[in-house]
mmCIF file of C-alpha atoms in Angstrom:
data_model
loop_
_atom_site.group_PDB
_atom_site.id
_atom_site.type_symbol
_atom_site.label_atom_id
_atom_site.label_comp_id
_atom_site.label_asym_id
_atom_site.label_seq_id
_atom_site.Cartn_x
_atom_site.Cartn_y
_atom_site.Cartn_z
ATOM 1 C CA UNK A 1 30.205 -81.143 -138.211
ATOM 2 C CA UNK A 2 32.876 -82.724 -135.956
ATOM 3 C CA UNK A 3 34.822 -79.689 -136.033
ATOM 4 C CA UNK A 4 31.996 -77.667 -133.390
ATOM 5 C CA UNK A 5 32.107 -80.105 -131.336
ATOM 6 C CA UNK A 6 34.094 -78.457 -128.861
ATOM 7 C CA UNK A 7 32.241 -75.303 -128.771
ATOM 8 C CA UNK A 8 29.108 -76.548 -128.609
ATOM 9 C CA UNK A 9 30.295 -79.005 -125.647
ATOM 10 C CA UNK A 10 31.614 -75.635 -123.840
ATOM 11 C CA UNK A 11 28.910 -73.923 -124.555
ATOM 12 C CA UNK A 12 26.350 -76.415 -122.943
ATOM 13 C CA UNK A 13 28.181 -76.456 -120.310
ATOM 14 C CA UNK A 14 29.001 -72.992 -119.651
ATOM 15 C CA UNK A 15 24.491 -72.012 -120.786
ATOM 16 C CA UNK A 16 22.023 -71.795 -117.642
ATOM 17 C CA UNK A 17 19.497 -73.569 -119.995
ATOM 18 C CA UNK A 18 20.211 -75.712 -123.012
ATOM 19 C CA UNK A 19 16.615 -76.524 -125.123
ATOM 20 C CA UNK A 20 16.343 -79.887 -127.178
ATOM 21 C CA UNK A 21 13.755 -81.048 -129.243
ATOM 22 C CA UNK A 22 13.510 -84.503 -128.366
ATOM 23 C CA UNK A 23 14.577 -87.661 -125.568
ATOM 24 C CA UNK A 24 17.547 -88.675 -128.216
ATOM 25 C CA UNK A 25 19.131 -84.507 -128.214
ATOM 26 C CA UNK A 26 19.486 -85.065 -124.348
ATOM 27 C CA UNK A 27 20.856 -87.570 -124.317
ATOM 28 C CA UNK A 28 23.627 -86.873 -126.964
ATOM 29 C CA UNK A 29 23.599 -83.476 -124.682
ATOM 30 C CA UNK A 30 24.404 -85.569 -121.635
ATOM 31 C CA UNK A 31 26.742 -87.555 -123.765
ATOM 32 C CA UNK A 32 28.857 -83.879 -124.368
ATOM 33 C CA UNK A 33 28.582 -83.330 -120.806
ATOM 34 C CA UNK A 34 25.592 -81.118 -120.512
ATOM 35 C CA UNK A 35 23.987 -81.378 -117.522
ATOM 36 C CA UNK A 36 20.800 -82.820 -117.925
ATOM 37 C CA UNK A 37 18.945 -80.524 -115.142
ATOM 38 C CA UNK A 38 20.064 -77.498 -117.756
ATOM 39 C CA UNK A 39 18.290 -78.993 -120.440
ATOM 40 C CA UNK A 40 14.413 -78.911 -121.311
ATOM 41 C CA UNK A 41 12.494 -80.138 -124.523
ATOM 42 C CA UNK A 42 10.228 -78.024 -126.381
ATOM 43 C CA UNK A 43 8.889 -80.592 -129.444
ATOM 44 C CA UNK A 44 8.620 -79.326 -133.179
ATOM 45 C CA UNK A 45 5.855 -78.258 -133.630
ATOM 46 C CA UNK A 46 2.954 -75.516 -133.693
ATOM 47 C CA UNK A 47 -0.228 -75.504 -131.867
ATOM 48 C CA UNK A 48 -2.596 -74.587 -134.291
ATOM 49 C CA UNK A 49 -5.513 -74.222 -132.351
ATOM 50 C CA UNK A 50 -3.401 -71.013 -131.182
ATOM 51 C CA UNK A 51 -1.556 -70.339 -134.196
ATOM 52 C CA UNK A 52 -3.350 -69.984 -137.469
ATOM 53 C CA UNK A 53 -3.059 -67.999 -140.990
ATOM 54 C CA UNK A 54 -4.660 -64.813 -141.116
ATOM 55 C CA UNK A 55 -7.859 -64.095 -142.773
ATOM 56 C CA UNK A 56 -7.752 -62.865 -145.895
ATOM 57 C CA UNK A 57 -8.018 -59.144 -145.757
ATOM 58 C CA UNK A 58 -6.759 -58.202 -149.287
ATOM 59 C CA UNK A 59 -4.221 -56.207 -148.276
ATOM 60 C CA UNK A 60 -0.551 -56.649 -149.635
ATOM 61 C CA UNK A 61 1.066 -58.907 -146.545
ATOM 62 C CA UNK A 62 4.016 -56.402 -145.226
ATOM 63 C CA UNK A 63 6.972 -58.630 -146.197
ATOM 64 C CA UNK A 64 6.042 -58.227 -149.227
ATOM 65 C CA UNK A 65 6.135 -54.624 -149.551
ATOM 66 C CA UNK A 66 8.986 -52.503 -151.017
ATOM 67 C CA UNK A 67 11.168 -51.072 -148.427
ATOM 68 C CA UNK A 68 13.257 -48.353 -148.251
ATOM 69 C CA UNK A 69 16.538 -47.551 -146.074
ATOM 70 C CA UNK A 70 16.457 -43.981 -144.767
ATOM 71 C CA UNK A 71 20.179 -42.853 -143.590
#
């Protein structure tokens, strides 16, 4: 939305490193004033030779698990 504009132009500015996810975010980036040695692209993605479901081991996964707050 146009009103974060701002923010997000200081805070590009102001960040040591600013990650986009394609050519077209740094250049809009660079359009906000973000210098374009402070940003680097890291693609959507996952690299499924390295990430990969689980075998099935029967178990209950954990996030699916009741959980309980202790105080």
């Amino acid at each position: 939305p146009y009103e974060r504009i701002g923010i997000e132009r200081q805070l590009g500015r102001d960040c040591a490193r600013v990650l986009a996810t394609c050519t077209d975010e740094v250049v809009e980036l660079g359009d906000m004033g973000v210098p374009p040695r402070q940003v680097s692209v890291v693609p959507c993605g996952v690299d499924a030779e390295h990430f990969h479901p689980a075998a099935d081991t029967g178990r209950t996964p954990e996030r699916r698990l009741p959980h309980r707050l202790l105080a």
